[in-house]
Amino acid sequence: MTKKSKSWEKRLGCEPDESAVDFVESISYDRRLYKYDIAGSIAHAKMLSEQKLISKAEYNKIVEGLLAIEQEITNGRFKFDKSQEDIHMAIEAALIKKIGQAGKKLHTGRSRNDQVATDMRLWMRDEIEILQAKITHLQKAFVGTAGKYTEDVMSSYTHLQRAQPIVIAAYLLSFVEQLERDFVRLGNCSKLLNVSVLGSGAVAGSTLPIDRKSTAGQLGFTDISRNSIDAVSDRDFCAEFIFDCALVATHLSKLAEDWIIFSSTEFDFIRIKSSFCTSSSMMPQKRNPDMLELIRSKTGSVYGSLVALLTLLKALPSGYNRDLQEDKIHVFSAADTVKQSLDMACAIVSNTKFNIDKIKAGLDKGFLDATALAEYLVSKGIAFRQAHGIVGELVADCEKNNKTLTQLSIKQFKKRCPAVEQDVYEHLGASNAVKRYVTVGSAGSKQAKIQINYWQKLLAER
Ligand code: ARG
């Protein structure tokens, strides 16, 4: 070895300027790929020995060296040096230092371009499993909490105005549905990305007899990519991954917003356990939902990662470009943020109680039974559009006289609509309305229990 540490310094005839070393490095953030980089290298070395491109003895030395390096990194004993640029060069340099000549053969038929794309795919497969486990955890928390509120009625909202009555469980279960789609979406992302690009080299493949199927099989990929130019520049899976994370964050932000509103004195629908609230440095009475506010705000940073990556990819020329190095910054940031938010959301959902007495006391307000009354009129043979108008007039009557629909006399009903009979009172009031939901997927008690059953079975298998 000459004094110059990297082989390409021979071509350039000098060492890089210190500012260039600082600017170009990615080792400060791609070091977290080390396990995947080593797994990829071991598979590559095995294939090289199968293809007689290296000897069995050289292969054994390489594996031994790589495993020792893995141990050193795991134990925090490895010295990272930013002049090595990235984790790939750092590991290769350490290997050469450790085992000498055989280490210099590891990069045969390989480029960092197919290497880093392989590492990212391997990392993401595992990361998706972690995210899915956290999603499942949160779903279970929602189902558990829903189980406590299958009979308790609250208002649903559209336009943040009171809409129709629902059981609290149905509201909680609506989040389980959103999270389920996130789970499936991430699973789809994992399936689509599970293709081996190793052996694509820098951009055009190799003149050496690289057995791509061997490395793909060893690394658990289900297929190999068809086109080397596409393979080294494809980051679709990264964009898709961040998008999936962004939707998880979107769903969590909806929960956060709901519960910030619900925990206000004006609503007073929920009480978050004090250990998950903060107070004010000045106003002594405060119990603030800061965890939820931060879940809401972090959604913005995940969207930022998505836009950053898409912008990075936009109009890149074909083949590998160094811009692609920074994909990791955005992918890692999105994953880390969403993992944190999922954990916190799970803790909050498990540590929040609904103030059912307070909620119940307010059910008379907002004419939650108006739609049920219109449907009652339909059952008496009136066309829905007409029924809608009649109930609208009745509500206006009530509003003028500061009454609820339940408080109207049968005479007052008949004045607006002769078809109304005594049985109307069985349809009025929020809890009567909830009891009458019959449609599959309605927000009533019966349907919520069916859903809880469904989720309990499904989630228990995960
Ligand atoms: N650190 C680089 C990255 O993450 C590795 C690939 C570098 N390739 C190159 N041709 N300079 O993208």
CSV table of C-alpha atoms and ligand atoms in Angstrom, one decimal:
chain,number,residue,atom,x,y,z
A,1,MET,CA,0.0,0.0,0.0
A,2,THR,CA,1.2,3.5,-0.7
A,3,LYS,CA,0.7,6.3,1.8
A,4,LYS,CA,-2.5,7.2,0.0
A,5,SER,CA,-5.3,5.3,1.6
A,6,LYS,CA,-7.8,5.0,-1.2
A,7,SER,CA,-7.0,3.3,-4.5
A,8,TRP,CA,-8.6,6.1,-6.5
A,9,GLU,CA,-6.2,8.6,-5.0
A,10,LYS,CA,-3.7,7.1,-7.5
A,11,ARG,CA,-5.9,8.3,-10.3
A,12,LEU,CA,-6.3,11.8,-8.8
A,13,GLY,CA,-2.7,12.1,-7.8
A,14,CYS,CA,-3.5,13.7,-4.5
A,15,GLU,CA,-5.4,13.4,-1.3
A,16,PRO,CA,-8.7,15.3,-1.1
A,17,ASP,CA,-8.9,18.7,0.5
A,18,GLU,CA,-10.1,18.5,4.1
A,19,SER,CA,-13.2,20.5,3.3
A,20,ALA,CA,-14.0,18.0,0.5
A,21,VAL,CA,-13.6,15.1,3.0
A,22,ASP,CA,-16.1,16.8,5.4
A,23,PHE,CA,-18.5,17.6,2.6
A,24,VAL,CA,-18.6,14.3,0.8
A,25,GLU,CA,-18.8,11.9,3.8
A,26,SER,CA,-21.9,9.9,4.6
A,27,ILE,CA,-20.3,7.7,7.3
A,28,SER,CA,-21.8,9.9,10.0
A,29,TYR,CA,-25.3,8.6,9.1
A,30,ASP,CA,-24.8,5.5,6.9
A,31,ARG,CA,-22.9,3.6,9.6
A,32,ARG,CA,-26.2,2.3,10.8
A,33,LEU,CA,-26.2,0.1,7.7
A,34,TYR,CA,-23.2,-1.8,8.9
A,35,LYS,CA,-24.9,-5.1,9.6
A,36,TYR,CA,-26.5,-5.2,6.2
A,37,ASP,CA,-23.3,-4.1,4.5
A,38,ILE,CA,-21.5,-7.0,6.1
A,39,ALA,CA,-24.3,-9.5,5.3
A,40,GLY,CA,-24.2,-8.3,1.7
A,41,SER,CA,-20.4,-8.7,1.6
A,42,ILE,CA,-20.4,-12.2,3.0
A,43,ALA,CA,-23.0,-13.3,0.4
A,44,HIS,CA,-20.9,-11.6,-2.4
A,45,ALA,CA,-17.7,-13.3,-1.1
A,46,LYS,CA,-19.4,-16.7,-1.0
A,47,MET,CA,-20.5,-16.3,-4.6
A,48,LEU,CA,-17.0,-15.2,-5.6
A,49,SER,CA,-15.7,-18.4,-4.1
A,50,GLU,CA,-18.4,-20.5,-5.8
A,51,GLN,CA,-17.4,-18.9,-9.1
A,52,LYS,CA,-13.7,-19.6,-8.4
A,53,LEU,CA,-13.0,-15.8,-8.5
A,54,ILE,CA,-11.5,-16.2,-5.0
A,55,SER,CA,-10.2,-19.3,-3.3
A,56,LYS,CA,-12.1,-21.1,-0.5
A,57,ALA,CA,-9.3,-20.1,1.9
A,58,GLU,CA,-9.6,-16.4,0.9
A,59,TYR,CA,-13.4,-16.7,1.4
A,60,ASN,CA,-12.9,-18.1,4.9
A,61,LYS,CA,-10.5,-15.2,5.8
A,62,ILE,CA,-12.9,-12.6,4.5
A,63,VAL,CA,-15.8,-14.0,6.4
A,64,GLU,CA,-13.8,-14.2,9.6
A,65,GLY,CA,-12.5,-10.7,9.1
A,66,LEU,CA,-16.0,-9.3,8.4
A,67,LEU,CA,-17.6,-10.9,11.4
A,68,ALA,CA,-14.8,-9.6,13.6
A,69,ILE,CA,-15.4,-6.1,12.3
A,70,GLU,CA,-19.1,-6.5,12.9
A,71,GLN,CA,-18.4,-7.3,16.5
A,72,GLU,CA,-16.2,-4.3,16.8
A,73,ILE,CA,-18.8,-2.0,15.5
A,74,THR,CA,-21.5,-3.5,17.6
A,75,ASN,CA,-19.4,-3.2,20.7
A,76,GLY,CA,-18.4,0.4,19.9
A,77,ARG,CA,-14.8,-0.4,19.5
A,78,PHE,CA,-14.6,0.4,15.8
A,79,LYS,CA,-12.9,3.6,14.9
A,80,PHE,CA,-14.9,5.5,12.3
A,81,ASP,CA,-12.8,7.7,10.1
A,82,LYS,CA,-14.6,10.2,7.9
A,83,SER,CA,-11.8,10.1,5.4
A,84,GLN,CA,-13.2,6.7,4.4
A,85,GLU,CA,-16.3,8.5,3.1
A,86,ASP,CA,-18.9,5.9,3.9
A,87,ILE,CA,-19.6,2.7,5.7
A,88,HIS,CA,-18.7,0.6,2.7
A,89,MET,CA,-15.2,2.0,2.3
A,90,ALA,CA,-14.7,1.9,6.1
A,91,ILE,CA,-15.5,-1.8,6.4
A,92,GLU,CA,-13.4,-2.7,3.3
A,93,ALA,CA,-10.4,-0.7,4.5
A,94,ALA,CA,-10.7,-2.3,8.0
A,95,LEU,CA,-10.9,-5.8,6.3
A,96,ILE,CA,-7.8,-5.2,4.2
A,97,LYS,CA,-6.0,-3.9,7.4
A,98,LYS,CA,-7.0,-7.1,9.2
A,99,ILE,CA,-6.5,-9.8,6.6
A,100,GLY,CA,-4.3,-8.3,4.0
A,101,GLN,CA,-4.3,-9.4,0.3
A,102,ALA,CA,-7.6,-11.5,0.5
A,103,GLY,CA,-9.4,-8.4,1.6
A,104,LYS,CA,-8.4,-6.6,-1.6
A,105,LYS,CA,-10.4,-9.2,-3.6
A,106,LEU,CA,-13.8,-8.5,-1.9
A,107,HIS,CA,-14.8,-5.7,-4.2
A,108,THR,CA,-14.4,-7.9,-7.3
A,109,GLY,CA,-17.4,-7.4,-9.7
A,110,ARG,CA,-19.0,-5.0,-7.3
A,111,SER,CA,-19.4,-1.2,-7.0
A,112,ARG,CA,-20.6,0.8,-4.1
A,113,ASN,CA,-23.5,1.7,-6.3
A,114,ASP,CA,-25.0,-1.8,-6.3
A,115,GLN,CA,-23.7,-2.3,-2.8
A,116,VAL,CA,-25.5,0.7,-1.2
A,117,ALA,CA,-28.7,-0.1,-3.1
A,118,THR,CA,-28.5,-3.6,-1.7
A,119,ASP,CA,-27.9,-2.4,1.9
A,120,MET,CA,-30.8,0.0,1.8
A,121,ARG,CA,-33.2,-2.8,0.6
A,122,LEU,CA,-32.0,-5.1,3.3
A,123,TRP,CA,-32.3,-2.4,6.0
A,124,MET,CA,-35.7,-1.4,4.8
A,125,ARG,CA,-37.1,-5.0,4.9
A,126,ASP,CA,-36.2,-5.1,8.6
A,127,GLU,CA,-37.3,-1.6,9.3
A,128,ILE,CA,-40.7,-2.3,7.9
A,129,GLU,CA,-41.1,-5.3,10.2
A,130,ILE,CA,-40.3,-3.0,13.2
A,131,LEU,CA,-42.8,-0.4,12.0
A,132,GLN,CA,-45.5,-3.1,11.5
A,133,ALA,CA,-44.9,-4.4,15.0
A,134,LYS,CA,-45.4,-0.9,16.4
A,135,ILE,CA,-48.5,-0.4,14.3
A,136,THR,CA,-49.9,-3.6,15.6
A,137,HIS,CA,-49.2,-2.6,19.2
A,138,LEU,CA,-51.1,0.7,18.7
A,139,GLN,CA,-54.0,-1.2,17.1
A,140,LYS,CA,-54.2,-3.5,20.1
A,141,ALA,CA,-54.2,-0.5,22.4
A,142,PHE,CA,-57.1,1.0,20.5
A,143,VAL,CA,-59.0,-2.3,20.5
A,144,GLY,CA,-58.4,-2.7,24.2
A,145,THR,CA,-59.7,0.8,25.0
A,146,ALA,CA,-62.6,0.3,22.6
A,147,GLY,CA,-63.6,-2.7,24.6
A,148,LYS,CA,-64.3,-0.5,27.6
A,149,TYR,CA,-66.7,1.8,25.7
A,150,THR,CA,-69.0,-0.4,23.6
A,151,GLU,CA,-72.2,1.0,25.2
A,152,ASP,CA,-71.2,4.6,25.9
A,153,VAL,CA,-72.6,7.1,23.4
A,154,MET,CA,-70.9,10.2,22.1
A,155,SER,CA,-71.4,12.6,19.3
A,156,SER,CA,-69.7,12.1,16.0
A,157,TYR,CA,-68.6,15.1,14.0
A,158,THR,CA,-68.5,16.3,10.5
A,159,HIS,CA,-67.1,19.7,9.8
A,160,LEU,CA,-66.3,19.6,13.5
A,161,GLN,CA,-70.1,20.1,14.1
A,162,ARG,CA,-72.2,17.6,15.9
A,163,ALA,CA,-73.4,15.0,13.5
A,164,GLN,CA,-74.9,11.6,14.5
A,165,PRO,CA,-74.6,9.7,17.8
A,166,ILE,CA,-72.1,6.8,17.9
A,167,VAL,CA,-70.6,4.6,20.6
A,168,ILE,CA,-67.1,5.6,21.7
A,169,ALA,CA,-65.8,2.2,20.7
A,170,ALA,CA,-66.7,2.9,17.1
A,171,TYR,CA,-64.8,6.1,17.1
A,172,LEU,CA,-61.7,4.4,18.5
A,173,LEU,CA,-62.0,1.5,16.0
A,174,SER,CA,-61.9,4.0,13.2
A,175,PHE,CA,-58.2,4.4,13.9
A,176,VAL,CA,-57.6,0.6,13.8
A,177,GLU,CA,-58.8,0.7,10.2
A,178,GLN,CA,-56.5,3.5,9.2
A,179,LEU,CA,-53.6,1.8,10.8
A,180,GLU,CA,-54.4,-1.5,9.2
A,181,ARG,CA,-54.1,0.1,5.8
A,182,ASP,CA,-50.7,1.5,6.9
A,183,PHE,CA,-49.7,-2.0,7.9
A,184,VAL,CA,-50.7,-3.5,4.5
A,185,ARG,CA,-49.2,-0.7,2.6
A,186,LEU,CA,-45.8,-1.2,4.3
A,187,GLY,CA,-46.1,-4.9,3.6
A,188,ASN,CA,-46.7,-4.2,-0.1
A,189,CYS,CA,-43.7,-1.9,-0.1
A,190,SER,CA,-41.6,-4.6,1.4
A,191,LYS,CA,-42.7,-7.1,-1.2
A,192,LEU,CA,-42.0,-4.8,-4.1
A,193,LEU,CA,-38.5,-3.8,-2.9
A,194,ASN,CA,-37.4,-7.4,-2.2
A,195,VAL,CA,-35.4,-7.7,-5.4
A,196,SER,CA,-31.6,-8.1,-5.6
A,197,VAL,CA,-29.7,-5.5,-7.4
A,198,LEU,CA,-26.3,-6.9,-6.4
A,199,GLY,CA,-24.2,-7.7,-9.5
A,200,SER,CA,-25.3,-4.6,-11.3
A,201,GLY,CA,-22.0,-3.1,-10.5
A,202,ALA,CA,-21.4,0.6,-11.2
A,203,VAL,CA,-24.0,0.8,-13.9
A,204,ALA,CA,-23.4,-1.8,-16.6
A,205,GLY,CA,-22.8,-5.0,-14.8
A,206,SER,CA,-19.5,-6.9,-15.1
A,207,THR,CA,-17.4,-8.9,-17.5
A,208,LEU,CA,-16.7,-11.4,-14.7
A,209,PRO,CA,-19.0,-14.4,-14.2
A,210,ILE,CA,-21.0,-13.0,-11.2
A,211,ASP,CA,-23.8,-15.3,-10.1
A,212,ARG,CA,-26.5,-12.9,-9.2
A,213,LYS,CA,-29.0,-15.6,-8.3
A,214,SER,CA,-26.6,-17.0,-5.7
A,215,THR,CA,-26.3,-13.7,-3.8
A,216,ALA,CA,-30.0,-13.0,-4.2
A,217,GLY,CA,-30.9,-16.4,-2.6
A,218,GLN,CA,-28.4,-16.0,0.2
A,219,LEU,CA,-29.8,-12.6,1.1
A,220,GLY,CA,-33.5,-13.7,1.0
A,221,PHE,CA,-34.4,-11.7,-2.1
A,222,THR,CA,-37.3,-13.2,-4.1
A,223,ASP,CA,-35.9,-12.1,-7.5
A,224,ILE,CA,-33.1,-10.3,-9.3
A,225,SER,CA,-33.4,-7.0,-11.1
A,226,ARG,CA,-33.4,-7.2,-14.9
A,227,ASN,CA,-31.6,-4.0,-15.9
A,228,SER,CA,-28.3,-2.8,-14.3
A,229,ILE,CA,-28.8,0.9,-15.2
A,230,ASP,CA,-32.2,1.0,-13.6
A,231,ALA,CA,-31.0,-1.1,-10.6
A,232,VAL,CA,-28.3,1.3,-9.4
A,233,SER,CA,-30.4,4.4,-9.7
A,234,ASP,CA,-33.8,3.1,-8.5
A,235,ARG,CA,-34.9,4.7,-5.3
A,236,ASP,CA,-38.7,4.3,-5.9
A,237,PHE,CA,-38.8,2.1,-2.9
A,238,CYS,CA,-37.4,4.8,-0.7
A,239,ALA,CA,-40.0,7.3,-1.9
A,240,GLU,CA,-42.7,4.8,-1.4
A,241,PHE,CA,-41.4,3.9,2.1
A,242,ILE,CA,-41.4,7.6,3.2
A,243,PHE,CA,-44.9,8.0,1.7
A,244,ASP,CA,-46.1,5.1,3.7
A,245,CYS,CA,-44.5,6.7,6.8
A,246,ALA,CA,-46.2,10.0,5.9
A,247,LEU,CA,-49.6,8.4,5.9
A,248,VAL,CA,-49.0,6.8,9.3
A,249,ALA,CA,-48.0,10.3,10.5
A,250,THR,CA,-51.2,11.7,8.9
A,251,HIS,CA,-53.3,9.2,10.8
A,252,LEU,CA,-51.5,10.0,14.1
A,253,SER,CA,-52.0,13.7,13.5
A,254,LYS,CA,-55.7,13.2,13.2
A,255,LEU,CA,-55.8,11.4,16.5
A,256,ALA,CA,-53.6,14.1,18.0
A,257,GLU,CA,-55.9,16.9,16.8
A,258,ASP,CA,-59.0,15.1,18.0
A,259,TRP,CA,-57.6,14.5,21.4
A,260,ILE,CA,-56.1,17.9,21.8
A,261,ILE,CA,-59.7,19.2,21.2
A,262,PHE,CA,-61.3,16.5,23.4
A,263,SER,CA,-59.0,17.3,26.3
A,264,SER,CA,-59.9,21.1,26.3
A,265,THR,CA,-62.0,22.4,29.1
A,266,GLU,CA,-64.7,23.3,26.4
A,267,PHE,CA,-65.0,19.6,25.4
A,268,ASP,CA,-63.7,17.8,28.5
A,269,PHE,CA,-64.3,14.4,26.7
A,270,ILE,CA,-61.1,12.8,27.8
A,271,ARG,CA,-58.5,12.8,30.6
A,272,ILE,CA,-55.0,11.9,29.6
A,273,LYS,CA,-53.0,10.5,32.5
A,274,SER,CA,-50.9,13.3,34.2
A,275,SER,CA,-47.7,11.5,33.5
A,276,PHE,CA,-48.3,12.1,29.8
A,277,CYS,CA,-49.2,15.8,30.2
A,278,THR,CA,-47.0,18.8,30.8
A,279,SER,CA,-47.7,22.0,32.7
A,280,SER,CA,-46.9,25.7,32.2
A,281,SER,CA,-43.9,27.5,33.6
A,282,MET,CA,-46.2,30.5,34.4
A,283,MET,CA,-49.8,29.3,34.6
A,284,PRO,CA,-50.1,26.9,37.5
A,285,GLN,CA,-53.5,25.4,36.5
A,286,LYS,CA,-52.3,24.0,33.2
A,287,ARG,CA,-52.4,20.4,32.0
A,288,ASN,CA,-51.2,20.5,28.5
A,289,PRO,CA,-51.4,17.8,25.8
A,290,ASP,CA,-47.8,18.5,24.6
A,291,MET,CA,-47.2,14.9,23.5
A,292,LEU,CA,-50.1,15.1,21.1
A,293,GLU,CA,-49.0,18.4,19.8
A,294,LEU,CA,-45.6,17.0,19.1
A,295,ILE,CA,-47.1,14.0,17.3
A,296,ARG,CA,-49.0,16.5,15.2
A,297,SER,CA,-45.9,18.6,14.5
A,298,LYS,CA,-43.7,15.7,13.7
A,299,THR,CA,-46.0,14.9,10.8
A,300,GLY,CA,-44.7,18.0,9.1
A,301,SER,CA,-41.1,16.7,9.3
A,302,VAL,CA,-42.1,13.4,7.7
A,303,TYR,CA,-43.8,15.2,4.9
A,304,GLY,CA,-40.7,17.3,4.6
A,305,SER,CA,-38.6,14.1,4.1
A,306,LEU,CA,-41.0,12.9,1.4
A,307,VAL,CA,-40.8,16.2,-0.5
A,308,ALA,CA,-37.0,16.3,0.0
A,309,LEU,CA,-36.5,12.8,-1.5
A,310,LEU,CA,-38.9,13.4,-4.4
A,311,THR,CA,-37.1,16.7,-5.1
A,312,LEU,CA,-33.7,14.9,-4.9
A,313,LEU,CA,-34.9,12.3,-7.4
A,314,LYS,CA,-36.5,14.8,-9.8
A,315,ALA,CA,-34.7,15.0,-13.2
A,316,LEU,CA,-31.6,13.1,-12.0
A,317,PRO,CA,-29.8,11.9,-15.1
A,318,SER,CA,-29.8,8.1,-15.7
A,319,GLY,CA,-27.3,6.0,-13.7
A,320,TYR,CA,-25.9,6.6,-10.2
A,321,ASN,CA,-25.4,10.2,-9.1
A,322,ARG,CA,-24.0,11.2,-5.7
A,323,ASP,CA,-27.2,13.0,-4.9
A,324,LEU,CA,-28.5,9.5,-4.1
A,325,GLN,CA,-26.3,9.3,-1.1
A,326,GLU,CA,-28.7,11.7,0.7
A,327,ASP,CA,-31.7,9.4,0.3
A,328,LYS,CA,-30.7,7.9,3.6
A,329,ILE,CA,-31.0,11.1,5.5
A,330,HIS,CA,-34.6,11.4,4.6
A,331,VAL,CA,-35.5,7.7,4.8
A,332,PHE,CA,-33.9,7.4,8.3
A,333,SER,CA,-35.5,10.6,9.5
A,334,ALA,CA,-39.0,9.5,8.4
A,335,ALA,CA,-38.6,6.1,9.9
A,336,ASP,CA,-37.2,7.3,13.2
A,337,THR,CA,-39.9,10.0,13.6
A,338,VAL,CA,-42.8,7.7,12.9
A,339,LYS,CA,-41.4,5.0,15.3
A,340,GLN,CA,-41.2,7.6,18.1
A,341,SER,CA,-44.7,8.9,17.4
A,342,LEU,CA,-46.2,5.4,17.2
A,343,ASP,CA,-44.7,4.5,20.6
A,344,MET,CA,-46.0,7.7,22.2
A,345,ALA,CA,-49.5,7.4,20.6
A,346,CYS,CA,-49.6,3.8,22.0
A,347,ALA,CA,-48.8,5.1,25.5
A,348,ILE,CA,-51.3,7.8,25.3
A,349,VAL,CA,-54.1,5.6,24.0
A,350,SER,CA,-53.4,3.1,26.8
A,351,ASN,CA,-53.4,5.9,29.4
A,352,THR,CA,-56.5,7.9,28.5
A,353,LYS,CA,-60.0,7.7,30.0
A,354,PHE,CA,-63.2,9.0,28.4
A,355,ASN,CA,-65.3,11.2,30.7
A,356,ILE,CA,-68.5,9.3,30.0
A,357,ASP,CA,-70.6,11.2,32.5
A,358,LYS,CA,-69.6,14.5,31.0
A,359,ILE,CA,-70.1,13.2,27.5
A,360,LYS,CA,-73.5,11.7,28.3
A,361,ALA,CA,-74.7,15.0,30.0
A,362,GLY,CA,-74.1,16.8,26.7
A,363,LEU,CA,-75.8,14.4,24.4
A,364,ASP,CA,-79.1,16.5,24.3
A,365,LYS,CA,-77.3,19.3,22.5
A,366,GLY,CA,-76.9,19.5,18.8
A,367,PHE,CA,-79.9,17.5,17.6
A,368,LEU,CA,-77.9,14.2,17.2
A,369,ASP,CA,-81.2,12.4,16.6
A,370,ALA,CA,-82.3,14.5,13.6
A,371,THR,CA,-81.1,12.0,11.0
A,372,ALA,CA,-82.7,9.1,12.9
A,373,LEU,CA,-86.0,11.1,12.9
A,374,ALA,CA,-85.8,11.6,9.1
A,375,GLU,CA,-85.3,7.9,8.7
A,376,TYR,CA,-88.2,7.2,10.9
A,377,LEU,CA,-90.4,9.3,8.6
A,378,VAL,CA,-89.0,7.3,5.7
A,379,SER,CA,-90.3,4.2,7.5
A,380,LYS,CA,-93.7,5.9,7.5
A,381,GLY,CA,-93.7,6.1,3.8
A,382,ILE,CA,-92.4,9.6,3.3
A,383,ALA,CA,-89.7,10.3,0.6
A,384,PHE,CA,-86.4,11.0,2.2
A,385,ARG,CA,-85.9,14.4,0.6
A,386,GLN,CA,-89.3,15.5,2.0
A,387,ALA,CA,-88.5,13.9,5.4
A,388,HIS,CA,-85.2,15.9,5.4
A,389,GLY,CA,-87.2,19.1,5.0
A,390,ILE,CA,-89.7,18.3,7.6
A,391,VAL,CA,-87.1,17.5,10.2
A,392,GLY,CA,-85.2,20.7,9.3
A,393,GLU,CA,-88.4,22.7,10.1
A,394,LEU,CA,-88.9,20.8,13.4
A,395,VAL,CA,-85.3,21.5,14.4
A,396,ALA,CA,-85.8,25.2,13.6
A,397,ASP,CA,-89.0,25.1,15.7
A,398,CYS,CA,-87.0,23.5,18.6
A,399,GLU,CA,-84.2,26.0,18.3
A,400,LYS,CA,-86.6,28.9,18.5
A,401,ASN,CA,-88.2,27.5,21.7
A,402,ASN,CA,-85.0,26.2,23.2
A,403,LYS,CA,-86.2,22.6,23.1
A,404,THR,CA,-84.9,19.2,22.0
A,405,LEU,CA,-86.8,17.0,19.5
A,406,THR,CA,-87.7,14.6,22.4
A,407,GLN,CA,-89.5,17.5,24.1
A,408,LEU,CA,-91.9,18.2,21.2
A,409,SER,CA,-95.5,17.0,21.8
A,410,ILE,CA,-97.2,14.6,19.3
A,411,LYS,CA,-99.4,17.5,18.3
A,412,GLN,CA,-96.4,19.6,17.4
A,413,PHE,CA,-95.0,16.7,15.4
A,414,LYS,CA,-98.3,16.2,13.6
A,415,LYS,CA,-98.5,19.9,12.7
A,416,ARG,CA,-95.4,19.5,10.5
A,417,CYS,CA,-96.1,15.9,9.5
A,418,PRO,CA,-99.4,13.9,10.1
A,419,ALA,CA,-97.6,10.6,9.6
A,420,VAL,CA,-95.8,10.9,12.9
A,421,GLU,CA,-97.2,8.6,15.6
A,422,GLN,CA,-96.6,7.9,19.3
A,423,ASP,CA,-93.7,5.4,18.5
A,424,VAL,CA,-91.6,8.4,17.3
A,425,TYR,CA,-90.3,8.7,20.9
A,426,GLU,CA,-88.6,5.3,20.6
A,427,HIS,CA,-86.5,6.7,17.8
A,428,LEU,CA,-85.6,10.0,19.5
A,429,GLY,CA,-82.7,10.7,21.8
A,430,ALA,CA,-79.0,9.9,21.1
A,431,SER,CA,-79.0,6.5,22.7
A,432,ASN,CA,-82.2,5.3,21.0
A,433,ALA,CA,-80.8,6.4,17.7
A,434,VAL,CA,-77.6,4.4,18.3
A,435,LYS,CA,-79.5,1.3,19.2
A,436,ARG,CA,-81.3,1.4,15.8
A,437,TYR,CA,-78.2,1.3,13.6
A,438,VAL,CA,-78.6,-1.8,11.4
A,439,THR,CA,-76.2,-1.3,8.5
A,440,VAL,CA,-73.0,-3.3,8.5
A,441,GLY,CA,-70.2,-1.0,9.7
A,442,SER,CA,-72.5,1.4,11.5
A,443,ALA,CA,-71.3,3.1,14.6
A,444,GLY,CA,-73.6,1.3,17.0
A,445,SER,CA,-72.8,-1.0,19.9
A,446,LYS,CA,-73.6,-4.2,18.1
A,447,GLN,CA,-71.4,-3.4,15.1
A,448,ALA,CA,-68.5,-2.2,17.4
A,449,LYS,CA,-68.6,-5.5,19.2
A,450,ILE,CA,-68.4,-7.4,15.9
A,451,GLN,CA,-65.4,-5.3,14.9
A,452,ILE,CA,-63.7,-5.8,18.2
A,453,ASN,CA,-64.0,-9.5,17.8
A,454,TYR,CA,-62.7,-9.4,14.3
A,455,TRP,CA,-59.6,-7.3,15.4
A,456,GLN,CA,-58.9,-9.4,18.5
A,457,LYS,CA,-58.7,-12.5,16.4
A,458,LEU,CA,-56.7,-10.9,13.6
A,459,LEU,CA,-54.2,-9.1,15.8
A,460,ALA,CA,-53.6,-12.0,18.1
A,461,GLU,CA,-52.0,-13.8,15.1
A,462,ARG,CA,-49.5,-11.1,14.6
B,1,ARG,N1,-22.0,6.6,0.0
B,1,ARG,C1,-22.5,6.5,-1.3
B,1,ARG,C2,-24.0,6.5,-1.3
B,1,ARG,O1,-24.6,6.3,-0.2
B,1,ARG,C3,-22.0,5.1,-1.9
B,1,ARG,C4,-22.0,5.1,-3.3
B,1,ARG,C5,-20.9,6.0,-3.8
B,1,ARG,N2,-20.7,5.7,-5.3
B,1,ARG,C6,-20.0,6.5,-6.0
B,1,ARG,N3,-19.9,6.2,-7.3
B,1,ARG,N4,-19.3,7.5,-5.6
B,1,ARG,O2,-24.7,6.7,-2.3
